[in-house]
Amino acid sequence: MLETLDAAAVRRWCASGLTALRAHQGEIDDLNVYPVPDGDTGTNLVLTFTSAQQALAMDLGTLPDDGHTPHGHALRLMARGALLGARGNSGVILSQILRGLADTLAAVPAVRGRQLADALADATTAAYAAVARPVEGTLLSVVAAAAHAARRADSDDLRAVARAAAEAAAHALARTPEQLPELARAGVVDAGGRGLCLLLDALVEVITGESPGQPASTPPARRAPVTAVRESGSDAYAYEVQYLLDATDEAVNRLRAELDALGDSVAIVGDGAGTWNVHVHVHVNDIGAAVEAGVVAGRPHRIGVTRFADQTAPAPGPQVALPDGRAAVVVATGAGIAELFAAEGAVVVPANPSTGELLDAIRATGAARVVVLPNDPNTQSVASAAAKEAHGLGIKVSVVPTRSPVQALAALAVRDPKRRFEDDVIAMAEAAGACRYAEVCHAAREALTVAGPARPGDVLALVEGEVHLIGQDLVDTCIAVVDRMLGGGGELVTLLCGADAPAGLADRVRAHVEGAWPFVEVQAYEGGQPHYPLLVGVE
């Protein structure tokens, strides 16, 4: 049993935690309440924590001359590795939890109970700051409960505090269905929270030498029909503002409150040295007020503004910077889609990238100004994290929150190197926002959607991330969803056929559009994407 948390214990915790995540990876992936085949929280947590362990393994055992203790150095390596390896929203949040632990414990001579409690409190703060709009009943609620219980234990006994945190996290996880109706209807708990419980259990085992008292696994209950929506941003605001800021902690605290009042999401990430990288991933209407708040707080620089109009709910290649020093990085899955983006002069990164992979792609462009198109709501947090890292390297990065490859194609089509970079980004965001998108796939599980009950194997047509149609015939459903979208207006339809699309699918949809909508142009490509036989864009 340990009285204090030393560097060796940190390393054992990292290894043990990764083993636990890997053992329960499939279980966590299955805690997906949406019927489409894209539940990968367990996989993202494993990949994120694998990067943390690799960062520890690459350490030569030499301490930097910065006053950090051996355990603090190990924690910082873990946090840095997790950040660069973070995949998906869950991975980004986990990396910030580790960062909060590292920042608090780096210079603490001996980590006992009260020190661990303080670190968990700071980890919670960092986790909440990492997301656009905190939602209870998620990983955030679980880490907050753990931190509260650790403080409430009010003890220097490391073992008692670690146990209290792990037990409270398990109870909070069990309560997540009470906080999110989607989880309650599905009979499951939050996937990210489940992963954190495994990591806290591993920490208890490292400290005490004993396995936690609660069960090793929390199998999901029998699934009931569920209604769920994908993550989406608010459409109440039109602009994103971001800048670096030199300011004191007190000024940043005031700034956070002011920015929160201006928009629907604020994230402020500091480097611990008095310089704060303020990334206001926020939809605001008053740009001047957001910048003015930064001027009052300190010295803002590298100010960037992106406008989002009409928003609704392979490895990096050689340098491709345009003559004016700008480039585009696009996330894509499917060989055909990758070729389309490459033909537009973009660096293509495979789907579900880590922060480090996106950062490498940004640097590989050789450009000083880069626009990133994530093409998936679950990649937007990773793209924002990579953008923040790139800013520290002197690269100006703007993330246009595209949610589908068809939106990215629309955005790339309007690029104009003759415009100022900021104006070009605005034009790209407007083009992406003006492109409505749909996905057609087969239901992976039973669910209750706004279009009615869905059963495994049903054909689902999702418009802007929400199920609009449920059918039995793939071609008929594809035609029906295109009709529904064109009913709201449109001049250009883009079709991306997936890897498992039946032969002639695009031709049949095109023939229908030409007959029913004679003034609408149709462009069809072999996208090669998995899971989705057809992606549709309407501009």
Coordinates of C-alpha atoms in Angstrom, one line a residue:
M1 CA 0.0 0.0 0.0
L2 CA 1.2 3.5 -0.9
E3 CA 1.3 6.5 1.4
T4 CA 2.1 8.8 -1.5
L5 CA 1.8 8.7 -5.3
D6 CA 5.3 8.5 -6.7
A7 CA 6.5 8.3 -10.3
A8 CA 6.6 4.5 -10.3
A9 CA 2.9 4.4 -9.2
V10 CA 2.0 6.9 -11.9
R11 CA 3.5 4.5 -14.5
R12 CA 1.8 1.5 -13.0
W13 CA -1.5 3.4 -13.1
C14 CA -1.1 4.3 -16.7
A15 CA -0.3 0.6 -17.7
S16 CA -3.1 -0.8 -15.5
G17 CA -5.7 1.8 -16.7
L18 CA -4.9 1.0 -20.3
T19 CA -5.3 -2.7 -19.7
A20 CA -8.7 -2.1 -18.1
L21 CA -9.8 0.1 -21.0
R22 CA -8.7 -2.5 -23.5
A23 CA -10.5 -5.2 -21.6
H24 CA -13.8 -3.3 -21.7
Q25 CA -13.4 -1.5 -25.0
G26 CA -16.1 -3.4 -26.7
E27 CA -18.5 -3.0 -23.8
I28 CA -18.0 0.8 -23.8
D29 CA -18.4 1.0 -27.6
D30 CA -21.7 -0.8 -27.2
L31 CA -23.0 2.0 -24.9
N32 CA -24.1 3.9 -27.9
V33 CA -27.7 4.9 -27.9
Y34 CA -27.9 6.0 -31.6
P35 CA -29.0 3.4 -34.2
V36 CA -26.3 4.2 -36.8
P37 CA -23.1 2.2 -36.7
D38 CA -20.7 4.8 -35.3
G39 CA -20.3 4.1 -31.5
D40 CA -16.6 4.2 -30.8
T41 CA -16.1 5.9 -27.4
G42 CA -14.3 2.8 -26.0
T43 CA -12.0 2.7 -29.0
N44 CA -11.2 6.5 -28.7
L45 CA -10.5 6.2 -25.0
V46 CA -8.1 3.3 -25.6
L47 CA -6.3 5.1 -28.4
T48 CA -6.0 8.3 -26.3
F49 CA -4.6 6.4 -23.3
T50 CA -2.3 4.3 -25.5
S51 CA -0.7 7.6 -26.6
A52 CA -0.3 8.6 -22.9
Q53 CA 1.5 5.4 -22.2
Q54 CA 3.7 5.7 -25.3
A55 CA 4.8 9.1 -24.1
L56 CA 5.8 7.6 -20.8
A57 CA 7.6 4.7 -22.5
M58 CA 9.7 7.2 -24.7
D59 CA 10.9 9.1 -21.6
L60 CA 14.6 8.4 -20.9
G61 CA 14.1 9.0 -17.2
T62 CA 15.8 12.5 -17.2
L63 CA 13.9 15.3 -15.5
P64 CA 13.7 18.7 -17.1
D65 CA 15.2 21.6 -15.3
D66 CA 11.8 23.1 -14.4
G67 CA 11.4 22.2 -10.7
H68 CA 8.9 19.4 -11.4
T69 CA 9.0 16.3 -9.2
P70 CA 9.5 12.8 -10.8
H71 CA 5.8 12.1 -10.4
G72 CA 4.9 15.5 -11.8
H73 CA 7.1 14.9 -14.8
A74 CA 5.4 11.5 -15.4
L75 CA 2.0 13.0 -15.2
R76 CA 2.9 15.8 -17.6
L77 CA 4.2 13.2 -20.1
M78 CA 0.9 11.4 -19.8
A79 CA -1.1 14.5 -20.2
R80 CA 0.9 15.6 -23.2
G81 CA 0.8 12.2 -24.8
A82 CA -3.0 12.0 -24.3
L83 CA -3.6 15.4 -25.8
L84 CA -1.6 14.6 -29.0
G85 CA -3.3 11.2 -29.2
A86 CA -6.8 12.3 -28.2
R87 CA -9.5 11.0 -30.5
G88 CA -13.1 12.1 -30.4
N89 CA -14.8 14.3 -27.7
S90 CA -14.2 11.7 -25.0
G91 CA -10.5 11.6 -25.8
V92 CA -10.2 15.3 -25.6
I93 CA -12.0 15.5 -22.3
L94 CA -9.8 12.7 -20.9
S95 CA -6.6 14.5 -22.0
Q96 CA -7.8 17.6 -20.1
I97 CA -8.5 15.6 -17.0
L98 CA -4.9 14.3 -17.1
R99 CA -3.7 17.9 -17.7
G100 CA -5.6 19.1 -14.6
L101 CA -4.0 16.4 -12.5
A102 CA -0.5 17.2 -13.9
D103 CA -0.8 20.9 -13.5
T104 CA -1.7 20.6 -9.8
L105 CA 0.6 17.8 -8.8
A106 CA 3.7 18.7 -10.9
A107 CA 5.5 20.6 -8.1
V108 CA 3.9 19.0 -5.1
P109 CA 6.7 17.2 -3.1
A110 CA 4.4 14.5 -1.8
V111 CA 1.0 13.5 -3.1
R112 CA -1.2 12.5 -0.3
G113 CA -5.0 12.5 0.1
R114 CA -5.6 16.2 0.1
Q115 CA -3.3 16.8 -2.8
L116 CA -5.1 14.2 -4.8
A117 CA -8.4 15.8 -4.0
D118 CA -7.1 19.2 -5.1
A119 CA -5.9 17.7 -8.3
L120 CA -9.2 16.0 -9.1
A121 CA -11.0 19.4 -8.5
D122 CA -8.7 21.1 -11.1
A123 CA -9.1 18.1 -13.4
T124 CA -12.8 18.7 -13.3
T125 CA -12.4 22.4 -14.1
A126 CA -10.2 21.5 -17.1
A127 CA -12.7 18.9 -18.3
Y128 CA -15.7 21.2 -18.2
A129 CA -13.6 23.9 -20.1
A130 CA -12.8 21.4 -22.9
V131 CA -16.4 21.1 -24.2
A132 CA -18.5 23.6 -26.1
R133 CA -21.5 23.3 -23.7
P134 CA -21.2 21.0 -20.7
V135 CA -24.0 18.4 -20.4
E136 CA -24.7 16.6 -17.2
G137 CA -25.2 12.8 -17.2
T138 CA -21.9 12.4 -19.1
L139 CA -18.2 11.9 -18.3
L140 CA -18.2 15.4 -16.8
S141 CA -20.7 14.5 -14.1
V142 CA -18.7 11.5 -13.2
V143 CA -15.4 13.3 -12.8
A144 CA -17.2 16.1 -10.8
A145 CA -18.7 13.5 -8.4
A146 CA -15.3 12.0 -7.9
A147 CA -13.7 15.3 -7.1
H148 CA -16.4 16.3 -4.7
A149 CA -16.2 13.0 -2.8
A150 CA -12.4 13.4 -2.6
R151 CA -12.7 16.8 -1.1
R152 CA -15.5 15.6 1.2
A153 CA -13.2 12.9 2.6
D154 CA -11.0 15.6 4.0
S155 CA -8.1 13.3 4.7
D156 CA -4.4 13.0 4.0
D157 CA -4.9 9.3 3.7
L158 CA -4.2 8.7 0.0
R159 CA -6.0 5.3 0.0
A160 CA -9.1 6.7 1.6
V161 CA -9.4 9.6 -0.8
A162 CA -8.8 7.4 -3.9
R163 CA -11.4 4.9 -2.7
A164 CA -13.9 7.7 -2.0
A165 CA -13.4 9.2 -5.5
A166 CA -13.8 5.8 -7.3
E167 CA -16.9 4.9 -5.3
A168 CA -18.5 8.3 -5.9
A169 CA -17.7 8.0 -9.6
A170 CA -19.4 4.6 -9.8
H171 CA -22.5 6.0 -8.1
A172 CA -22.5 9.0 -10.4
L173 CA -22.2 6.7 -13.4
A174 CA -25.2 4.8 -12.2
R175 CA -27.2 8.0 -12.0
T176 CA -26.4 9.2 -15.6
P177 CA -29.6 7.6 -17.0
E178 CA -31.5 9.8 -14.6
Q179 CA -29.8 12.9 -16.1
L180 CA -30.1 12.0 -19.8
P181 CA -33.4 10.6 -21.0
E182 CA -31.6 9.0 -24.0
L183 CA -29.6 6.8 -21.6
A184 CA -32.6 6.0 -19.5
R185 CA -34.6 4.8 -22.5
A186 CA -31.8 2.7 -23.8
G187 CA -31.1 1.2 -20.4
V188 CA -27.4 2.1 -20.5
V189 CA -25.0 4.4 -18.7
D190 CA -22.7 7.0 -20.2
A191 CA -19.8 5.5 -22.2
G192 CA -17.2 8.1 -21.3
G193 CA -18.1 8.0 -17.7
R194 CA -17.7 4.2 -17.7
G195 CA -14.2 4.6 -19.0
L196 CA -13.3 7.1 -16.3
C197 CA -14.6 4.7 -13.6
L198 CA -12.3 2.0 -15.0
L199 CA -9.3 4.4 -14.7
L200 CA -10.2 5.4 -11.1
D201 CA -10.6 1.8 -10.2
A202 CA -7.1 1.1 -11.6
L203 CA -5.7 4.0 -9.5
V204 CA -7.2 2.5 -6.4
E205 CA -5.7 -0.9 -7.2
V206 CA -2.3 0.7 -7.7
I207 CA -2.5 2.6 -4.4
T208 CA -4.0 -0.1 -2.2
G209 CA -2.9 -3.2 -3.9
E210 CA -6.5 -4.4 -3.8
S211 CA -9.2 -4.6 -6.4
P212 CA -12.0 -2.1 -6.0
G213 CA -15.1 -3.3 -4.2
Q214 CA -17.6 -2.6 -7.0
P215 CA -18.0 -5.1 -9.9
A216 CA -15.4 -5.2 -12.5
S217 CA -17.9 -4.5 -15.3
T218 CA -21.2 -2.8 -15.7
P219 CA -23.0 -4.6 -18.5
P220 CA -25.7 -2.6 -20.2
A221 CA -29.3 -3.6 -19.5
R222 CA -31.5 -4.9 -22.2
R223 CA -32.0 -2.1 -24.6
A224 CA -35.3 -0.4 -25.0
P225 CA -36.2 1.8 -27.9
V226 CA -34.4 5.1 -27.6
T227 CA -34.6 8.6 -29.0
A228 CA -31.3 10.3 -29.4
V229 CA -29.8 13.2 -31.4
R230 CA -26.3 13.7 -32.4
E231 CA -24.2 16.4 -30.9
S232 CA -24.9 19.8 -32.6
G233 CA -24.1 23.4 -32.1
S234 CA -26.6 26.2 -31.5
D235 CA -27.9 28.2 -34.4
A236 CA -28.5 31.3 -32.2
Y237 CA -25.1 32.8 -32.9
A238 CA -23.2 33.5 -36.2
Y239 CA -19.5 33.9 -35.3
E240 CA -16.6 32.1 -33.7
V241 CA -13.9 34.2 -32.1
Q242 CA -10.5 33.0 -30.9
Y243 CA -7.2 34.6 -29.8
L244 CA -4.2 34.2 -27.6
L245 CA -4.1 36.2 -24.5
D246 CA -1.4 37.4 -22.0
A247 CA -3.3 37.8 -18.7
T248 CA -3.3 37.0 -15.1
D249 CA -5.4 34.1 -13.6
E250 CA -7.7 36.6 -11.9
A251 CA -8.3 38.4 -15.2
V252 CA -8.9 35.2 -17.1
N253 CA -11.5 34.1 -14.5
R254 CA -13.4 37.4 -15.1
L255 CA -13.0 37.0 -18.8
R256 CA -14.5 33.5 -18.7
A257 CA -17.7 34.8 -17.1
E258 CA -18.0 37.6 -19.6
L259 CA -17.5 35.4 -22.6
D260 CA -19.9 32.9 -21.3
A261 CA -22.6 35.6 -21.2
L262 CA -21.9 36.5 -24.8
G263 CA -22.2 33.1 -26.4
D264 CA -23.2 29.5 -26.0
S265 CA -19.8 27.9 -25.4
V266 CA -16.4 29.0 -24.0
A267 CA -13.1 27.1 -23.6
I268 CA -10.0 28.8 -22.1
V269 CA -6.9 26.7 -22.0
G270 CA -3.7 28.0 -20.3
D271 CA -0.1 26.9 -20.5
G272 CA 0.5 27.5 -16.8
A273 CA 3.0 30.3 -17.5
G274 CA 0.8 33.3 -17.5
T275 CA 0.0 33.1 -21.2
W276 CA -3.5 31.9 -21.9
N277 CA -4.6 30.4 -25.2
V278 CA -8.1 31.6 -25.3
H279 CA -10.1 29.6 -27.8
V280 CA -13.7 30.9 -27.7
H281 CA -15.3 28.0 -29.5
V282 CA -18.5 30.0 -29.2
H283 CA -21.3 31.1 -31.5
V284 CA -21.6 34.9 -30.8
N285 CA -23.3 37.8 -32.5
D286 CA -21.2 40.6 -31.1
I287 CA -17.6 40.1 -32.2
G288 CA -16.4 43.4 -30.9
A289 CA -17.6 42.6 -27.4
A290 CA -15.7 39.3 -27.4
V291 CA -12.5 40.9 -28.5
E292 CA -13.0 43.9 -26.2
A293 CA -13.4 41.6 -23.2
G294 CA -9.9 40.2 -24.1
V295 CA -8.4 43.7 -24.3
V296 CA -9.8 44.5 -20.8
A297 CA -8.4 41.2 -19.5
G298 CA -4.9 41.6 -21.0
R299 CA -3.1 41.6 -24.3
P300 CA -4.9 39.6 -27.0
H301 CA -3.0 38.7 -30.2
R302 CA -3.5 36.4 -33.2
I303 CA -7.2 37.2 -33.2
G304 CA -9.3 35.1 -35.6
V305 CA -12.9 35.4 -36.5
T306 CA -15.0 32.8 -38.4
R307 CA -18.6 33.2 -39.4
F308 CA -20.9 30.3 -39.6
A309 CA -24.1 30.8 -41.6
D310 CA -27.2 28.6 -41.6
Q311 CA -25.8 26.1 -39.2
T312 CA -27.9 23.2 -38.1
A313 CA -28.3 20.8 -35.3
P314 CA -4.2 9.0 -45.8
A315 CA -1.2 10.3 -44.0
P316 CA -0.1 13.8 -44.7
G317 CA 1.5 14.2 -48.1
P318 CA 4.2 16.7 -49.3
Q319 CA 3.8 20.4 -48.7
V320 CA 0.8 21.8 -50.5
A321 CA 0.8 25.4 -49.4
L322 CA -0.6 27.8 -51.9
P323 CA 1.7 30.6 -53.1
D324 CA 0.3 32.9 -50.5
G325 CA 1.1 30.5 -47.7
R326 CA -2.2 29.0 -46.9
A327 CA -3.5 25.4 -47.1
A328 CA -6.4 23.1 -46.2
V329 CA -6.5 19.9 -44.1
V330 CA -9.5 17.7 -44.5
V331 CA -10.6 14.6 -42.6
A332 CA -12.0 11.9 -44.8
T333 CA -12.8 8.2 -45.0
G334 CA -13.1 6.4 -48.3
A335 CA -10.6 6.3 -51.1
G336 CA -12.9 8.1 -53.6
I337 CA -13.6 11.0 -51.1
A338 CA -9.9 11.3 -50.3
E339 CA -9.1 11.6 -54.1
L340 CA -11.8 14.3 -54.4
F341 CA -10.2 16.4 -51.6
A342 CA -6.7 15.8 -52.9
A343 CA -7.8 17.0 -56.3
E344 CA -8.9 20.3 -54.6
G345 CA -5.3 20.7 -53.2
A346 CA -6.1 19.6 -49.6
V347 CA -4.1 17.4 -47.3
V348 CA -6.2 14.4 -46.4
V349 CA -6.2 12.8 -43.0
P350 CA -8.0 9.5 -42.4
A351 CA -11.1 9.4 -40.3
N352 CA -11.1 9.7 -36.5
P353 CA -7.6 11.2 -36.3
S354 CA -5.8 12.1 -33.1
T355 CA -4.8 15.6 -32.1
G356 CA -1.2 14.8 -33.0
E357 CA -2.1 13.4 -36.4
L358 CA -4.1 16.5 -37.3
L359 CA -1.2 18.7 -36.0
D360 CA 1.3 16.8 -38.1
A361 CA -0.9 17.3 -41.1
I362 CA -1.2 21.0 -40.4
R363 CA 2.6 21.3 -40.1
A364 CA 3.2 19.2 -43.2
T365 CA 1.4 21.7 -45.3
G366 CA 4.2 24.1 -44.8
A367 CA 1.6 26.9 -44.6
A368 CA 1.3 29.7 -42.1
R369 CA -2.5 29.8 -42.4
V370 CA -4.5 26.6 -42.5
V371 CA -8.2 25.8 -42.6
V372 CA -9.3 22.5 -41.1
L373 CA -12.5 20.7 -42.2
P374 CA -13.3 17.9 -39.7
N375 CA -16.4 16.5 -41.5
D376 CA -17.7 14.8 -38.3
P377 CA -19.1 16.3 -35.1
N378 CA -17.0 13.9 -33.0
T379 CA -13.8 15.2 -34.7
Q380 CA -14.5 18.9 -34.0
S381 CA -13.1 18.9 -30.5
V382 CA -9.9 17.1 -31.8
A383 CA -9.6 19.7 -34.6
S384 CA -10.0 22.6 -32.1
A385 CA -7.3 21.0 -29.9
A386 CA -4.9 20.6 -32.8
A387 CA -5.6 24.3 -33.8
K388 CA -4.6 25.4 -30.4
E389 CA -1.4 23.5 -30.5
A390 CA -0.7 24.9 -34.0
H391 CA -1.2 28.5 -32.7
G392 CA 1.6 27.8 -30.2
L393 CA 3.8 27.0 -33.2
G394 CA 3.0 30.3 -35.0
I395 CA 0.5 28.7 -37.4
K396 CA -2.9 30.4 -37.8
V397 CA -5.6 27.8 -38.0
S398 CA -9.3 28.2 -38.5
V399 CA -11.7 25.2 -38.1
V400 CA -14.8 25.3 -40.2
P401 CA -17.2 22.8 -38.5
T402 CA -18.2 20.7 -41.4
R403 CA -20.2 17.7 -40.4
S404 CA -20.2 15.8 -43.7
P405 CA -17.8 15.4 -46.7
V406 CA -20.4 17.0 -49.0
Q407 CA -20.1 20.2 -46.9
A408 CA -16.3 20.2 -47.2
L409 CA -16.6 19.8 -51.0
A410 CA -18.9 22.9 -51.1
A411 CA -16.4 24.8 -48.9
L412 CA -13.4 23.9 -50.9
A413 CA -15.1 24.9 -54.1
V414 CA -15.3 28.5 -53.1
R415 CA -11.7 28.9 -52.0
D416 CA -10.1 32.0 -53.5
P417 CA -6.4 32.8 -52.7
K418 CA -7.0 36.4 -53.9
R419 CA -9.1 37.0 -50.8
R420 CA -7.8 37.7 -47.3
F421 CA -7.5 34.5 -45.4
E422 CA -10.1 35.5 -42.9
D423 CA -12.6 36.4 -45.7
D424 CA -11.8 33.2 -47.4
V425 CA -12.6 31.2 -44.3
I426 CA -15.9 33.1 -43.9
A427 CA -16.8 32.3 -47.5
M428 CA -16.0 28.6 -46.9
A429 CA -18.1 28.5 -43.8
E430 CA -21.0 30.1 -45.6
A431 CA -20.8 27.6 -48.4
A432 CA -20.6 24.7 -46.0
G433 CA -23.6 26.0 -44.0
A434 CA -25.6 26.5 -47.2
C435 CA -25.1 22.8 -48.0
R436 CA -27.7 20.6 -46.3
Y437 CA -26.5 17.0 -45.9
A438 CA -28.0 13.6 -45.5
E439 CA -26.8 10.1 -44.8
V440 CA -28.3 6.7 -45.7
C441 CA -27.4 3.6 -43.8
H442 CA -28.7 0.4 -42.2
A443 CA -29.8 0.5 -38.6
A444 CA -27.3 -1.2 -36.3
R445 CA -29.7 -1.6 -33.4
E446 CA -33.3 -1.1 -32.3
A447 CA -34.2 2.5 -31.6
L448 CA -37.1 4.8 -31.4
T449 CA -36.5 7.8 -33.6
V450 CA -38.5 10.9 -34.5
A451 CA -39.5 9.0 -37.7
G452 CA -40.8 6.0 -35.7
P453 CA -39.3 2.8 -34.4
A454 CA -36.3 1.4 -36.2
R455 CA -35.1 -2.2 -36.1
P456 CA -31.7 -3.7 -37.0
G457 CA -31.4 -3.8 -40.8
D458 CA -33.9 -1.1 -41.5
V459 CA -32.8 1.6 -44.0
L460 CA -32.4 4.9 -42.2
A461 CA -32.2 8.3 -44.0
L462 CA -30.8 11.0 -41.7
V463 CA -31.0 14.7 -42.6
E464 CA -28.7 17.0 -40.7
G465 CA -28.0 14.1 -38.2
E466 CA -31.7 13.3 -37.4
V467 CA -33.6 10.3 -38.7
H468 CA -36.2 11.5 -41.2
L469 CA -37.2 8.3 -43.0
I470 CA -37.2 4.6 -42.3
G471 CA -37.5 2.2 -45.2
Q472 CA -36.9 -1.3 -46.3
D473 CA -35.6 -0.7 -49.8
L474 CA -32.3 1.2 -50.1
V475 CA -32.8 2.7 -53.5
D476 CA -36.4 3.9 -52.7
T477 CA -35.2 5.4 -49.4
C478 CA -32.4 7.2 -51.1
I479 CA -34.7 8.7 -53.7
A480 CA -37.2 9.7 -51.0
V481 CA -34.7 11.6 -48.9
V482 CA -33.4 13.5 -52.0
D483 CA -37.0 14.4 -52.8
R484 CA -37.6 15.6 -49.2
M485 CA -34.4 17.7 -49.3
L486 CA -35.2 19.3 -52.6
G487 CA -38.7 20.1 -51.4
G488 CA -37.0 22.8 -49.3
G489 CA -35.2 24.2 -52.4
G490 CA -31.9 23.5 -54.1
E491 CA -30.0 23.8 -57.3
L492 CA -27.2 21.2 -57.0
V493 CA -27.3 17.7 -55.6
T494 CA -24.0 15.9 -54.8
L495 CA -24.1 12.1 -54.3
L496 CA -21.2 10.1 -52.7
C497 CA -21.7 6.4 -53.1
G498 CA -20.3 4.2 -50.4
A499 CA -18.1 1.1 -50.5
D500 CA -21.2 -1.2 -50.1
A501 CA -23.6 0.7 -52.4
P502 CA -25.3 -1.5 -54.9
A503 CA -24.4 -1.1 -58.6
G504 CA -26.3 1.6 -60.3
L505 CA -27.5 3.4 -57.2
A506 CA -26.3 6.8 -58.3
D507 CA -27.7 6.3 -61.8
R508 CA -31.2 5.5 -60.5
V509 CA -31.2 8.5 -58.1
R510 CA -29.9 10.8 -60.9
A511 CA -32.6 9.6 -63.3
H512 CA -35.3 10.3 -60.8
V513 CA -34.0 13.8 -60.1
E514 CA -33.7 14.6 -63.8
G515 CA -37.4 13.6 -64.3
A516 CA -38.9 15.1 -61.1
W517 CA -36.6 18.1 -60.7
P518 CA -35.5 19.1 -64.2
F519 CA -33.8 22.3 -63.2
V520 CA -31.6 20.6 -60.6
E521 CA -28.0 19.6 -61.4
V522 CA -26.7 16.2 -60.1
Q523 CA -23.0 15.3 -59.5
A524 CA -22.2 11.8 -58.5
Y525 CA -18.9 10.3 -57.3
E526 CA -17.6 7.0 -55.9
G527 CA -16.9 8.0 -52.4
G528 CA -15.9 4.5 -51.0
Q529 CA -16.9 5.4 -47.4
P530 CA -17.9 2.6 -45.1
H531 CA -21.2 2.1 -43.3
Y532 CA -23.1 4.7 -45.5
P533 CA -24.1 3.5 -49.0
L534 CA -25.0 7.1 -49.9
L535 CA -24.1 10.6 -48.7
V536 CA -26.2 13.5 -50.1
G537 CA -25.5 17.2 -50.3
V538 CA -28.0 19.8 -51.5
E539 CA -26.9 23.3 -52.3

